[in-house]
Short mmCIF file of C-alpha atoms in Angstrom, two decimals:
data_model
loop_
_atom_site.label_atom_id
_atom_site.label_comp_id
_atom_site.label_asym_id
_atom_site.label_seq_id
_atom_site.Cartn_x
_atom_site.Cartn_y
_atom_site.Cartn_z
CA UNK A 202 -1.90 -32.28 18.59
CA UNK A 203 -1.16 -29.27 16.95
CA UNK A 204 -3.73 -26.19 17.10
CA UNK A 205 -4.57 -24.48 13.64
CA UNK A 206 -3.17 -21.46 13.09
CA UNK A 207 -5.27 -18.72 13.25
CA UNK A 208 -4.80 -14.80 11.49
CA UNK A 209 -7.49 -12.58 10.79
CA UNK A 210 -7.89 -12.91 7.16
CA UNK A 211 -9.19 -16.59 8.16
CA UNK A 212 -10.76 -15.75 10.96
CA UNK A 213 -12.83 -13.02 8.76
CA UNK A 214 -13.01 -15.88 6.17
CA UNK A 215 -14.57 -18.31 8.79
CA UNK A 216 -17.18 -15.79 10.36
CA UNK A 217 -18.78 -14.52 6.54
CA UNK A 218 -19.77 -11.13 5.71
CA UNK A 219 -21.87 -10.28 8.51
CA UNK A 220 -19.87 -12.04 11.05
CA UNK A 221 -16.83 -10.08 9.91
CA UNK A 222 -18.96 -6.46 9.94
CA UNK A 223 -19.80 -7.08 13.62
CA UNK A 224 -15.82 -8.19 13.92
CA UNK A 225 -14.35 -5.02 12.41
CA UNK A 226 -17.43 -3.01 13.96
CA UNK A 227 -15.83 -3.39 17.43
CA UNK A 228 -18.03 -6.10 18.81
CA UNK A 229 -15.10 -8.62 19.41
CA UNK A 230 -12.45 -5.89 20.50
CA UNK A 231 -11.97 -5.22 24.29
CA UNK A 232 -13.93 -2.18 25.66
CA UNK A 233 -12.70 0.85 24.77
CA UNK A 234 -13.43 4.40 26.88
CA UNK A 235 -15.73 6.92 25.92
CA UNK A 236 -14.60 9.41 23.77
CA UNK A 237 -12.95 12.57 24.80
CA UNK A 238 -14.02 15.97 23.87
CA UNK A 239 -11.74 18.72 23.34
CA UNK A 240 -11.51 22.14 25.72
CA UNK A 241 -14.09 24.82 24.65
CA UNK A 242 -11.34 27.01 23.52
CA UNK A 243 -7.47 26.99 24.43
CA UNK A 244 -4.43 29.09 25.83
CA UNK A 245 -1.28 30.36 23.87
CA UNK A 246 0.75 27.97 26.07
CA UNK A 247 1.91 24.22 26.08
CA UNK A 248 -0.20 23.42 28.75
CA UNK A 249 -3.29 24.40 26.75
CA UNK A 250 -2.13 22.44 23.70
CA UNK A 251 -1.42 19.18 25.73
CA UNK A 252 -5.21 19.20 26.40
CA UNK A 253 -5.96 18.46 23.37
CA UNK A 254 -7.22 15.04 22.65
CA UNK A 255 -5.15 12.40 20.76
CA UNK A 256 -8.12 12.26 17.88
CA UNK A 257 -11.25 14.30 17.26
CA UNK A 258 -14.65 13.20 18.69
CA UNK A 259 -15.47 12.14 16.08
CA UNK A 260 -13.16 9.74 15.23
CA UNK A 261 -12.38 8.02 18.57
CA UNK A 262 -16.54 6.84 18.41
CA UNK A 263 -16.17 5.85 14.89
CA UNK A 264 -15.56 1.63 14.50
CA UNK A 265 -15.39 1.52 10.91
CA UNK A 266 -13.57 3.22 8.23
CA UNK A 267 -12.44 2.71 4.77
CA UNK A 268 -8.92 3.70 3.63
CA UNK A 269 -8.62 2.34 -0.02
CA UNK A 270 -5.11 2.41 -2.67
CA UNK A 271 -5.97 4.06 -5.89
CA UNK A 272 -3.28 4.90 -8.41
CA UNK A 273 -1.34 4.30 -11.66
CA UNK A 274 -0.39 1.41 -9.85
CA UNK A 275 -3.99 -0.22 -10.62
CA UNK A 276 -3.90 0.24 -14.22
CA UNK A 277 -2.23 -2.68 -14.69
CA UNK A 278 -4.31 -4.83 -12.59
CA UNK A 279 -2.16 -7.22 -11.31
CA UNK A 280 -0.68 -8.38 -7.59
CA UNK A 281 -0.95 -5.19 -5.56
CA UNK A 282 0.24 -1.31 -4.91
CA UNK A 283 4.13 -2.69 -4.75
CA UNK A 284 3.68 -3.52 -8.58
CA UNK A 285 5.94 -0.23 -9.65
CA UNK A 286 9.02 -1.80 -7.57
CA UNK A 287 8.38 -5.23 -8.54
CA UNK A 288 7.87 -4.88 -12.00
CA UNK A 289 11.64 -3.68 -12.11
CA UNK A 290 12.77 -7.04 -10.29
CA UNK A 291 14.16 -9.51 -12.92
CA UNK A 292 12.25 -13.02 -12.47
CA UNK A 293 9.58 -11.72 -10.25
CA UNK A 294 6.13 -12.67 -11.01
CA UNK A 295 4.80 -8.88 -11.68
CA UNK A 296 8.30 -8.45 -13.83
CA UNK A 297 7.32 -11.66 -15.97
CA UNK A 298 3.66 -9.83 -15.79
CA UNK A 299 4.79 -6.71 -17.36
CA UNK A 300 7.49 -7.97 -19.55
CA UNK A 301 4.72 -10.23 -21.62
CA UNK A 302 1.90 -7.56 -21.45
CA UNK A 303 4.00 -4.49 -22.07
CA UNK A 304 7.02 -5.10 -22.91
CA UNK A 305 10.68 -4.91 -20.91
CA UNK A 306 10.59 -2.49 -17.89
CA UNK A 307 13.64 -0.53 -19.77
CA UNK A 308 11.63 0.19 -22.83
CA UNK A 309 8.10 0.30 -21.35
CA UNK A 310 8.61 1.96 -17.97
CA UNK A 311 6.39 2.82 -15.13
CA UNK A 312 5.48 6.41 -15.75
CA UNK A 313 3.76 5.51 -19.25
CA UNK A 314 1.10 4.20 -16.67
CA UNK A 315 0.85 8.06 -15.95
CA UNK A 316 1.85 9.78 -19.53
CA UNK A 317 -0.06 6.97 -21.51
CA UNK A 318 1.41 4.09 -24.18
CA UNK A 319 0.16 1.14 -26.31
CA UNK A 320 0.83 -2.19 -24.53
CA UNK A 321 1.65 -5.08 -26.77
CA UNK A 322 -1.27 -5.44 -28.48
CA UNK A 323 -1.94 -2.27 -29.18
CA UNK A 324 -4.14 -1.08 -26.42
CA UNK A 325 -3.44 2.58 -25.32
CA UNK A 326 -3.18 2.05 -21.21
CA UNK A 327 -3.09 5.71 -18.90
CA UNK A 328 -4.27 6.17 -15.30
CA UNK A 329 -6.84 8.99 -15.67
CA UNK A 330 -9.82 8.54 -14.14
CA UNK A 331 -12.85 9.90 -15.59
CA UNK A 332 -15.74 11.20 -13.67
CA UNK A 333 -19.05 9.24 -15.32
CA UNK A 334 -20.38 12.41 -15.60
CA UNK A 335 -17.37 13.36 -18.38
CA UNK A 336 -18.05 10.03 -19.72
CA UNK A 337 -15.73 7.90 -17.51
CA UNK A 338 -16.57 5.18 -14.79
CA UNK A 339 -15.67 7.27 -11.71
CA UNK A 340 -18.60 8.05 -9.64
CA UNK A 341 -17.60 9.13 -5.93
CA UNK A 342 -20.94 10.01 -4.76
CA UNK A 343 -21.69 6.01 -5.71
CA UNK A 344 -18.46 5.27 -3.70
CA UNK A 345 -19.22 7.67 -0.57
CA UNK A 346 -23.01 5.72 -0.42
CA UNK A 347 -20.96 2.10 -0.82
CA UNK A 348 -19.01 3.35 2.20
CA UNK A 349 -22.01 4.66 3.82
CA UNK A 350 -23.94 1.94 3.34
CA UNK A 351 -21.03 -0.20 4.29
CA UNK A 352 -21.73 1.48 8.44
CA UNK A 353 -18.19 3.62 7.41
CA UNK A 354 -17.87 6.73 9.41
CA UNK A 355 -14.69 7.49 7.30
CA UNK A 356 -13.35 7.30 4.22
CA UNK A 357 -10.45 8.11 1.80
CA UNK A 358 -7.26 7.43 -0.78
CA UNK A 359 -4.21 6.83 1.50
CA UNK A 360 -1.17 6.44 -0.11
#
């Protein structure tokens, strides 16, 4: 009999939303130490240096953070942050994407995400975030409380 095979997308899947906030929280990883605090203050030397912790305080108690992709790369909305390299792959599926919404990767290329074109039909597409106080939909103290109220003790754009 063969067992199921198990990853933790479904194992997140199969526990819900609560189930998978005390996963990531740290509840079903192995014990960790306590976290280590820095020297008061350090020496010009090597030795001194080398005292210093791998990660702040901070950080080594904190179980939950939020890392998140944000770009020109999510203007168009489709598959995921590899959609700039794929879109320039004949016969892929973000190719075929961009090729009916925008036209041929040669004559509609990546950086109009950034400069700003018309698509197809017309629609004038750019990556520039507006905050909602300038009239936009970007509101990052309504993202730092989602976070917050999320239990994140971190958060930020990686790249």
């Amino acid at each position: 009999m063969s067992r199921p095979h198990l990853t933790r997308r479904s194992l997140l899947t199969a526990l819900g939303a609560g189930g998978a906030a005390v996963a990531v929280g740290g509840v079903l990883r192995p014990e960790s130490a306590a976290a280590v605090p820095g020297p008061a203050s350090y020496a010009e030397t090597w030795a001194s240096v080398g005292q210093h912790p791998a990660a702040p305080e901070w950080f080594q108690d904190a179980k939950f953070g939020v890392y998140f992709h944000w770009g020109a790369f999510s203007v168009p909305a489709y598959a995921n942050e590899w959609y700039p390299r794929n879109m320039y792959n004949n016969g892929s599926n973000e190719n075929n994407h961009h090729k009916s919404v925008y036209g041929d990767p040669s004559v509609w290329p990546y950086h109009h995400f950034i400069t700003g074109a018309n698509d197809r039909s017309g629609r004038f597409v750019q990556f520039a975030p507006r905050l909602r106080s300038a009239g936009g939909n970007f509101d990052p103290g309504e993202w730092a409380q989602l976070f917050a109220d999320a239990g994140a003790k971190f958060a930020g754009p990686s790249r």
